Coordinates of C-alpha atoms and ligand atoms in Angstrom, one line a residue:
M145 CA 115.3 100.0 96.3
S146 CA 116.7 96.5 96.1
D147 CA 116.7 93.7 98.6
A148 CA 120.3 94.6 99.8
F149 CA 119.2 97.9 100.9
Q150 CA 116.1 96.4 102.6
N151 CA 118.5 93.8 104.2
K152 CA 120.5 96.8 105.7
N153 CA 117.7 98.8 106.6
P154 CA 117.9 99.5 110.4
I155 CA 114.2 100.0 110.7
W156 CA 112.0 96.8 111.3
Y157 CA 108.5 97.7 110.1
P158 CA 105.3 96.2 111.7
F159 CA 103.3 93.5 110.0
T160 CA 106.2 93.7 107.4
Q161 CA 108.1 90.8 105.6
M162 CA 111.2 92.9 105.2
K163 CA 112.5 90.8 102.3
T164 CA 109.5 91.0 99.9
A165 CA 107.7 94.5 100.8
A166 CA 107.9 97.5 98.6
P167 CA 110.2 100.1 100.3
P168 CA 108.1 102.4 102.2
I169 CA 106.7 105.6 101.1
P170 CA 108.5 108.7 102.8
I171 CA 105.9 111.1 104.2
V172 CA 107.0 114.7 104.8
R173 CA 103.5 116.3 105.5
G174 CA 100.0 115.8 106.5
E175 CA 97.0 118.1 106.2
D176 CA 93.4 117.4 106.3
A177 CA 92.6 114.1 104.6
Y178 CA 95.7 114.2 102.8
L179 CA 99.4 112.9 103.3
Y180 CA 102.4 114.2 101.0
D181 CA 105.3 112.1 100.0
A182 CA 109.0 113.4 99.4
D183 CA 108.4 113.6 95.8
G184 CA 105.3 115.9 96.0
N185 CA 102.7 113.2 95.6
R186 CA 99.3 113.3 97.7
Y187 CA 97.4 110.4 99.1
L188 CA 94.0 110.6 100.3
D189 CA 94.1 108.8 103.7
A190 CA 90.8 106.6 103.3
I191 CA 91.7 104.6 106.3
S192 CA 92.8 107.3 108.8
S193 CA 96.3 106.1 109.3
W194 CA 95.4 102.8 110.7
W195 CA 92.0 103.9 112.2
V196 CA 93.6 106.5 114.6
N197 CA 93.0 110.0 112.7
L198 CA 89.6 111.6 113.5
H199 CA 89.9 115.3 112.5
G200 CA 92.4 115.2 109.6
H201 CA 96.2 115.4 109.8
S202 CA 98.0 118.1 111.7
H203 CA 94.8 119.8 112.8
P204 CA 95.7 123.2 114.0
H205 CA 93.7 123.2 117.1
I206 CA 95.4 120.1 118.3
A207 CA 98.8 121.3 117.2
E208 CA 98.4 124.5 119.1
K209 CA 97.0 122.7 122.4
V210 CA 100.0 120.3 122.3
S211 CA 102.5 123.0 121.5
A212 CA 101.3 125.0 124.6
Q213 CA 101.4 121.9 126.9
L214 CA 105.0 121.1 125.7
K215 CA 105.9 124.8 126.9
T216 CA 104.3 124.0 130.3
L217 CA 104.8 120.5 131.4
E218 CA 105.9 117.7 129.1
H219 CA 105.7 115.0 131.7
V220 CA 105.5 114.1 135.2
I221 CA 105.4 110.8 137.0
F222 CA 101.7 109.7 137.5
A223 CA 101.9 108.0 140.9
G224 CA 101.7 110.5 143.8
F225 CA 101.5 113.2 141.6
T226 CA 98.6 114.2 139.1
H227 CA 98.1 117.0 136.7
A228 CA 95.1 119.4 135.4
G229 CA 95.3 117.6 131.9
A230 CA 94.4 114.1 133.2
E231 CA 91.9 115.6 135.9
E232 CA 89.8 117.3 133.1
L233 CA 90.3 114.5 130.6
S234 CA 88.8 111.9 133.0
Q235 CA 85.9 114.1 134.0
R236 CA 85.1 114.8 130.3
L237 CA 85.6 111.4 128.9
L238 CA 83.5 109.8 131.8
G239 CA 80.8 112.4 131.1
H240 CA 80.5 110.8 127.5
L241 CA 80.6 107.1 128.7
P242 CA 77.6 104.9 129.7
H243 CA 77.8 103.8 133.4
Q244 CA 81.7 104.1 133.5
S245 CA 82.8 105.8 136.8
H246 CA 86.7 105.5 136.8
I247 CA 89.6 105.5 134.5
F248 CA 93.1 104.0 134.1
F249 CA 95.4 105.4 131.6
S250 CA 97.9 103.6 129.5
D251 CA 99.7 104.0 126.0
N252 CA 97.9 102.0 123.5
G253 CA 95.3 99.6 122.4
S254 CA 96.9 96.7 123.6
T255 CA 97.8 97.8 126.9
A256 CA 94.2 98.9 127.4
V257 CA 93.1 95.4 126.8
E258 CA 95.9 94.0 129.2
V259 CA 94.7 96.3 131.7
A260 CA 91.1 95.4 131.3
L261 CA 92.1 91.8 131.7
K262 CA 93.9 92.4 134.7
M263 CA 91.1 94.4 136.1
A264 CA 88.5 91.5 135.4
I265 CA 91.0 88.8 137.0
Q266 CA 91.9 90.5 140.0
Y267 CA 88.3 91.6 140.4
W268 CA 87.4 88.0 141.2
Y269 CA 90.6 87.2 142.9
N270 CA 90.2 90.1 145.5
Q271 CA 86.8 88.8 146.4
G272 CA 88.2 85.3 147.2
K273 CA 86.5 83.8 144.4
P274 CA 89.3 83.3 141.6
K275 CA 88.0 83.0 138.0
T276 CA 90.6 82.7 135.4
K277 CA 89.1 81.9 131.9
F278 CA 87.6 84.3 129.2
V279 CA 85.1 84.1 126.6
A280 CA 85.9 86.2 123.3
F281 CA 84.5 86.2 119.6
N282 CA 86.0 83.9 117.2
H283 CA 88.1 86.0 114.6
G284 CA 88.5 89.0 117.0
Y285 CA 91.4 91.2 117.5
H286 CA 92.6 93.0 120.7
G287 CA 96.1 93.7 120.0
D288 CA 99.4 92.3 119.8
T289 CA 100.8 91.5 123.5
F290 CA 100.4 88.3 124.9
G291 CA 97.1 88.6 126.9
A292 CA 95.6 90.7 124.0
M293 CA 96.7 88.0 121.6
S294 CA 95.3 85.1 123.8
V295 CA 92.0 86.8 123.7
G296 CA 92.0 87.5 119.9
H297 CA 91.8 84.8 117.1
Q298 CA 94.5 82.4 117.5
G299 CA 95.5 81.9 113.8
E300 CA 98.5 82.4 111.2
F301 CA 99.5 85.7 112.6
N302 CA 100.2 84.5 116.3
K303 CA 101.1 80.7 115.2
P304 CA 104.6 80.7 117.0
F305 CA 103.2 82.1 120.1
W306 CA 100.2 79.6 120.7
P307 CA 101.9 77.7 123.4
F308 CA 102.3 80.6 125.5
L309 CA 98.6 82.0 125.2
F310 CA 96.3 81.2 127.8
E311 CA 92.8 79.5 127.5
V312 CA 90.0 81.2 126.1
L313 CA 86.5 79.9 125.1
Y314 CA 85.3 81.3 121.7
I315 CA 81.8 81.9 120.7
D316 CA 80.7 82.9 117.1
P317 CA 79.8 86.6 116.7
P318 CA 76.0 87.3 116.8
V319 CA 76.2 88.2 112.8
R320 CA 72.8 88.4 111.1
G321 CA 71.0 85.0 111.3
M322 CA 73.3 83.7 113.9
E323 CA 71.9 85.7 116.9
Y324 CA 70.4 82.8 118.5
H325 CA 73.2 80.1 117.7
S326 CA 75.7 82.8 119.3
Q327 CA 73.5 83.1 122.7
E328 CA 73.1 79.3 123.0
Q329 CA 77.1 78.9 122.6
L330 CA 77.5 81.4 125.3
R331 CA 74.7 79.9 127.8
R332 CA 76.2 76.6 127.2
L333 CA 79.7 77.7 128.2
L334 CA 78.5 79.6 131.2
A335 CA 76.1 76.8 132.5
N336 CA 79.3 74.4 132.1
H337 CA 82.3 76.7 133.4
D338 CA 82.2 78.3 136.8
D339 CA 85.5 79.9 136.4
I340 CA 84.8 82.6 133.5
A341 CA 85.9 85.9 134.7
A342 CA 84.6 88.1 131.7
F343 CA 83.3 88.0 128.1
I344 CA 85.5 90.6 126.0
F345 CA 84.3 91.8 122.2
E346 CA 84.6 94.2 119.8
P347 CA 81.2 95.9 120.0
L348 CA 79.1 95.9 116.7
V349 CA 82.3 95.9 114.3
Q350 CA 85.1 93.4 114.6
G351 CA 87.5 95.4 112.6
V352 CA 90.6 93.2 111.6
A353 CA 88.2 90.3 111.0
G354 CA 87.4 92.6 108.0
M355 CA 84.8 94.9 109.5
V356 CA 82.4 92.2 110.1
M357 CA 79.2 93.7 111.5
H358 CA 76.5 92.5 114.0
E359 CA 73.5 94.3 115.3
P360 CA 73.1 95.9 118.6
E361 CA 70.1 93.5 119.6
G362 CA 72.2 90.5 119.2
L363 CA 75.0 91.7 121.3
T364 CA 72.7 93.1 124.0
G365 CA 71.3 89.6 124.2
L366 CA 74.7 88.3 125.0
I367 CA 75.3 90.8 127.6
D368 CA 72.0 89.9 129.2
I369 CA 73.3 86.3 129.5
C370 CA 76.3 87.5 131.0
H371 CA 74.4 89.4 133.8
Q372 CA 72.3 86.5 134.3
Y373 CA 75.4 84.5 135.2
Q374 CA 77.0 87.5 136.9
I375 CA 80.3 87.6 134.7
L376 CA 81.9 90.9 133.5
T377 CA 81.6 92.2 130.3
I378 CA 84.6 94.1 128.5
A379 CA 83.9 96.1 125.4
D380 CA 87.0 96.8 123.3
E381 CA 86.2 100.1 121.7
V382 CA 89.6 100.8 120.6
M383 CA 88.5 101.0 117.0
T384 CA 84.9 101.7 117.3
G385 CA 85.3 104.8 119.8
F386 CA 84.8 108.3 119.1
G387 CA 82.3 108.5 116.6
R388 CA 82.9 105.6 114.0
T389 CA 79.8 104.0 114.3
G390 CA 77.8 107.0 114.2
K391 CA 77.4 107.4 117.9
W392 CA 80.1 108.4 120.5
F393 CA 80.6 105.0 121.3
A394 CA 79.5 101.6 119.8
S395 CA 78.2 101.0 123.4
D396 CA 75.8 103.8 123.4
Y397 CA 73.7 101.4 121.0
L398 CA 73.7 98.5 123.9
D399 CA 71.5 98.4 127.0
P400 CA 72.6 97.0 129.6
N401 CA 76.2 98.5 129.1
P402 CA 79.6 96.7 129.7
S403 CA 81.4 96.7 132.9
I404 CA 84.7 97.6 131.4
M405 CA 85.6 99.7 128.3
C406 CA 89.1 100.1 126.3
F407 CA 89.9 103.1 124.2
S408 CA 93.1 104.0 122.3
K409 CA 93.2 105.0 118.4
G410 CA 90.9 107.9 118.2
L411 CA 91.3 109.1 121.7
T412 CA 94.2 111.8 121.0
G413 CA 92.4 112.5 117.7
G414 CA 95.1 110.2 116.3
T415 CA 97.8 112.7 117.1
M416 CA 100.0 110.2 119.5
A417 CA 99.9 107.2 121.6
M418 CA 97.5 107.2 124.6
A419 CA 95.0 104.7 126.0
A420 CA 92.2 104.5 128.7
T421 CA 90.4 101.4 130.2
T422 CA 87.4 102.5 132.2
C423 CA 85.2 100.7 134.7
D424 CA 81.9 100.8 136.7
D425 CA 81.8 101.3 140.5
S426 CA 81.5 97.3 140.9
I427 CA 84.9 96.7 139.4
Y428 CA 86.5 99.7 141.5
D429 CA 85.0 98.8 144.7
A430 CA 86.6 95.3 144.5
F431 CA 90.0 97.0 144.5
Y432 CA 89.2 99.8 147.0
S433 CA 90.3 98.4 150.4
D434 CA 92.8 99.0 153.3
D435 CA 94.4 95.9 152.3
K436 CA 97.4 96.7 150.0
M437 CA 97.4 93.3 148.2
K438 CA 94.0 94.4 146.5
T439 CA 96.0 97.2 144.7
L440 CA 96.0 97.2 140.9
F441 CA 99.7 96.6 140.4
H442 CA 99.9 98.0 137.0
G443 CA 101.4 101.0 135.3
H444 CA 103.9 102.4 132.6
S445 CA 106.2 105.1 132.6
F446 CA 104.3 107.5 130.3
T447 CA 101.0 106.9 132.2
A448 CA 98.6 109.8 131.7
N449 CA 101.7 112.0 129.7
P450 CA 100.4 115.5 129.9
V451 CA 100.9 116.1 126.1
A452 CA 98.9 113.0 125.3
C453 CA 96.1 114.5 127.5
A454 CA 96.4 117.7 125.9
A455 CA 95.7 116.1 122.5
S456 CA 92.9 114.0 123.7
L457 CA 91.2 117.3 125.3
A458 CA 91.8 119.3 122.0
S459 CA 90.2 116.1 120.2
L460 CA 87.2 116.3 122.5
D461 CA 86.7 120.1 121.7
L462 CA 86.4 119.2 118.1
L463 CA 84.2 116.0 118.8
E464 CA 81.9 118.0 121.1
Q465 CA 81.2 120.4 118.2
E466 CA 77.8 120.0 116.3
E467 CA 79.7 120.6 113.0
C468 CA 81.8 117.1 113.7
W469 CA 78.6 115.1 113.9
N470 CA 77.1 116.8 110.7
R471 CA 80.2 115.7 109.0
I472 CA 80.0 112.0 110.4
R473 CA 76.2 112.0 109.5
Q474 CA 77.1 113.2 105.9
I475 CA 79.7 110.4 105.5
E476 CA 77.3 107.9 107.1
T477 CA 74.5 108.9 104.4
Q478 CA 76.9 108.5 101.4
Q479 CA 78.6 105.3 102.5
A480 CA 74.9 104.0 102.8
E481 CA 74.1 105.1 99.3
F482 CA 77.3 103.7 97.9
A483 CA 76.7 100.5 99.5
N484 CA 73.3 100.3 97.9
H485 CA 74.7 101.4 94.6
I486 CA 77.6 98.7 94.6
K487 CA 76.0 95.8 96.0
S488 CA 74.6 94.3 92.7
H489 CA 78.2 94.8 91.1
P490 CA 79.3 91.1 89.7
N491 CA 82.5 91.4 91.3
V492 CA 81.0 92.2 94.7
K493 CA 80.2 89.3 97.1
S494 CA 78.7 91.4 99.9
V495 CA 78.8 94.9 101.5
R496 CA 78.3 96.3 105.0
H497 CA 78.3 99.8 106.5
L498 CA 77.7 101.4 109.9
G499 CA 78.6 104.9 110.7
V500 CA 81.5 106.1 108.8
I501 CA 82.5 102.5 108.3
F502 CA 82.1 100.9 104.9
A503 CA 83.3 97.5 103.8
L504 CA 82.9 95.4 100.7
E505 CA 84.2 91.7 100.1
F506 CA 84.9 90.9 96.5
Q507 CA 84.5 87.7 94.6
S508 CA 87.6 85.6 94.7
P509 CA 88.3 82.1 93.7
E510 CA 90.6 81.9 96.6
E511 CA 89.1 81.7 100.2
T512 CA 88.5 85.1 102.3
S513 CA 91.7 85.7 104.0
Y514 CA 94.1 88.2 104.9
F515 CA 96.6 86.3 102.3
N516 CA 94.5 86.6 99.6
P517 CA 96.9 87.3 96.4
L518 CA 94.6 90.1 95.1
R519 CA 95.2 92.1 98.2
D520 CA 98.7 93.3 97.3
R521 CA 97.9 94.2 93.8
L522 CA 94.7 96.3 95.2
Y523 CA 96.9 98.2 97.5
Q524 CA 99.4 99.0 94.9
Y525 CA 96.5 100.0 92.4
F526 CA 95.1 102.2 94.9
L527 CA 98.3 104.1 96.0
K528 CA 99.3 104.7 92.2
A529 CA 95.8 106.3 92.0
G530 CA 96.5 108.4 95.1
F531 CA 94.5 106.7 97.7
L532 CA 95.6 105.0 101.0
L533 CA 93.1 102.2 101.2
R534 CA 94.6 99.0 102.8
P535 CA 92.5 95.9 102.0
L536 CA 92.2 93.2 104.6
G537 CA 92.4 90.2 102.3
N538 CA 89.7 90.3 99.9
I539 CA 87.8 93.0 102.0
I540 CA 88.1 96.6 100.8
Y541 CA 86.9 99.1 103.6
I542 CA 86.9 102.9 104.1
L543 CA 87.4 104.4 107.5
P544 CA 87.8 108.0 106.6
P545 CA 88.6 110.9 109.0
Y546 CA 85.7 113.4 109.7
C547 CA 87.3 116.0 107.6
T548 CA 86.8 113.9 104.4
T549 CA 84.6 116.1 102.2
P550 CA 81.7 114.6 99.9
E551 CA 83.8 115.2 96.9
Q552 CA 86.6 113.3 98.3
L553 CA 84.5 110.6 99.5
K554 CA 83.0 110.3 96.0
R555 CA 86.5 109.9 94.7
I556 CA 87.3 107.2 96.9
H557 CA 84.1 105.4 95.9
E558 CA 84.9 106.0 92.4
V559 CA 88.5 104.5 92.8
I560 CA 86.9 101.3 94.2
V561 CA 84.4 101.0 91.5
S562 CA 87.3 101.2 88.9
A563 CA 89.4 98.5 90.7
L564 CA 86.1 96.4 90.6
D565 CA 85.7 96.9 87.0
T566 CA 89.2 96.1 86.2
L567 CA 89.7 93.5 88.9
D568 CA 90.7 90.7 86.1
K569 CA 93.5 92.9 84.7
L570 CA 94.8 94.3 88.0
Ligands
PLP56 C1 94.0 98.4 116.8 C2 93.2 97.5 118.0 C3 93.7 97.1 119.3 C4 95.3 97.3 119.5 O1 95.5 98.5 119.5 P1 97.1 98.9 119.4 O2 97.2 100.4 119.8 O3 97.4 98.8 118.0 O4 97.9 98.1 120.5 C5 93.0 96.6 120.1 N1 91.8 96.3 119.9 C6 91.1 96.7 118.8 C7 89.6 96.5 118.7 C8 91.9 97.2 117.6 O5 91.1 97.6 116.6

């Protein structure tokens, strides 16, 4: 397809420079871990289609539940009205969450974060003690809306918008060896600012940063400090939720637990857009009042859409089965073995893994960045070989759906090894 065609393309794709990007691949069908294109080629989806898919594409159980829901109630306004799907989903989701007692629905990861930020700010406002600043991790990612951009890494991607992003104080994530440094940074900030509303973080794995990982002890230490200074904690579990880290939620590794949590991506099993922000009683109580001005004035047209609730419930059905956790543990073991096997490869700078997530940083003369030139060549190399792997700069990661078989995962590992072996020639 020529430049001219792309120039006329009515669709403006996300994160895509339309002039230089290769034409998108038309996908006609998905089944299990495979995507099939219009020419009959298949691609093993090793990144769960941008981290959303849990059980494989077009899963029959989810399809059946969604289809039945569509024939009963497709949508209803969620203010002044409710429906069984939302009620059941709240019960079941909260049942799996540590110390969360209330749930607020929205549409995607960014809105889940916006809601969390608004809850935190208004929590203080409603009590007559306004606090307006946030603490966040360096190189964090929380979405692309303005609030979410503000608390994320303020870098090249959002440079045009810097003047519009609100003030955030950053600390380094407590990666191995940096735990004490990170805690001291937080302690200093909290001692010197009495207007900090909350600390927001991606628990244990910073996805967009390149699957950068830290240990639960390091993060627990930070949450402890927040408790000492009585500021709120927000766990953005949009990527880490629903089994990715080997437990239901990354926050299950933490004690004490966060006050607010954000979910999206895997919530519907990756079927459709849906998000939830949950909180504990202390947050909810600050809004629960005879005073109308203490209301959380936030909502979206499709809040708690019944079809999205049906997809989420169907995904929970599958997640609640022992078989799903056997698969997660199988993937976890195999990723750990691969990490151990590949770490001394001459082209590998570092490896890390947690739960089903595996990441490898390859040696590169250019600095580690999303714009690393090898990134596009690697992406095309994997596609040609029939694998959907989308490196983040010089970091190759695997985040597979749980239906991925040991044989399929082995082939993903093999194609990565072959890319590493031939890196200079790619
Ligand atoms: C993807 C992601 C988001 C944003 O979710 P969208 O649905 O893309 O808006 C927020 N936080 C984290 C940790 C994410 O990985």
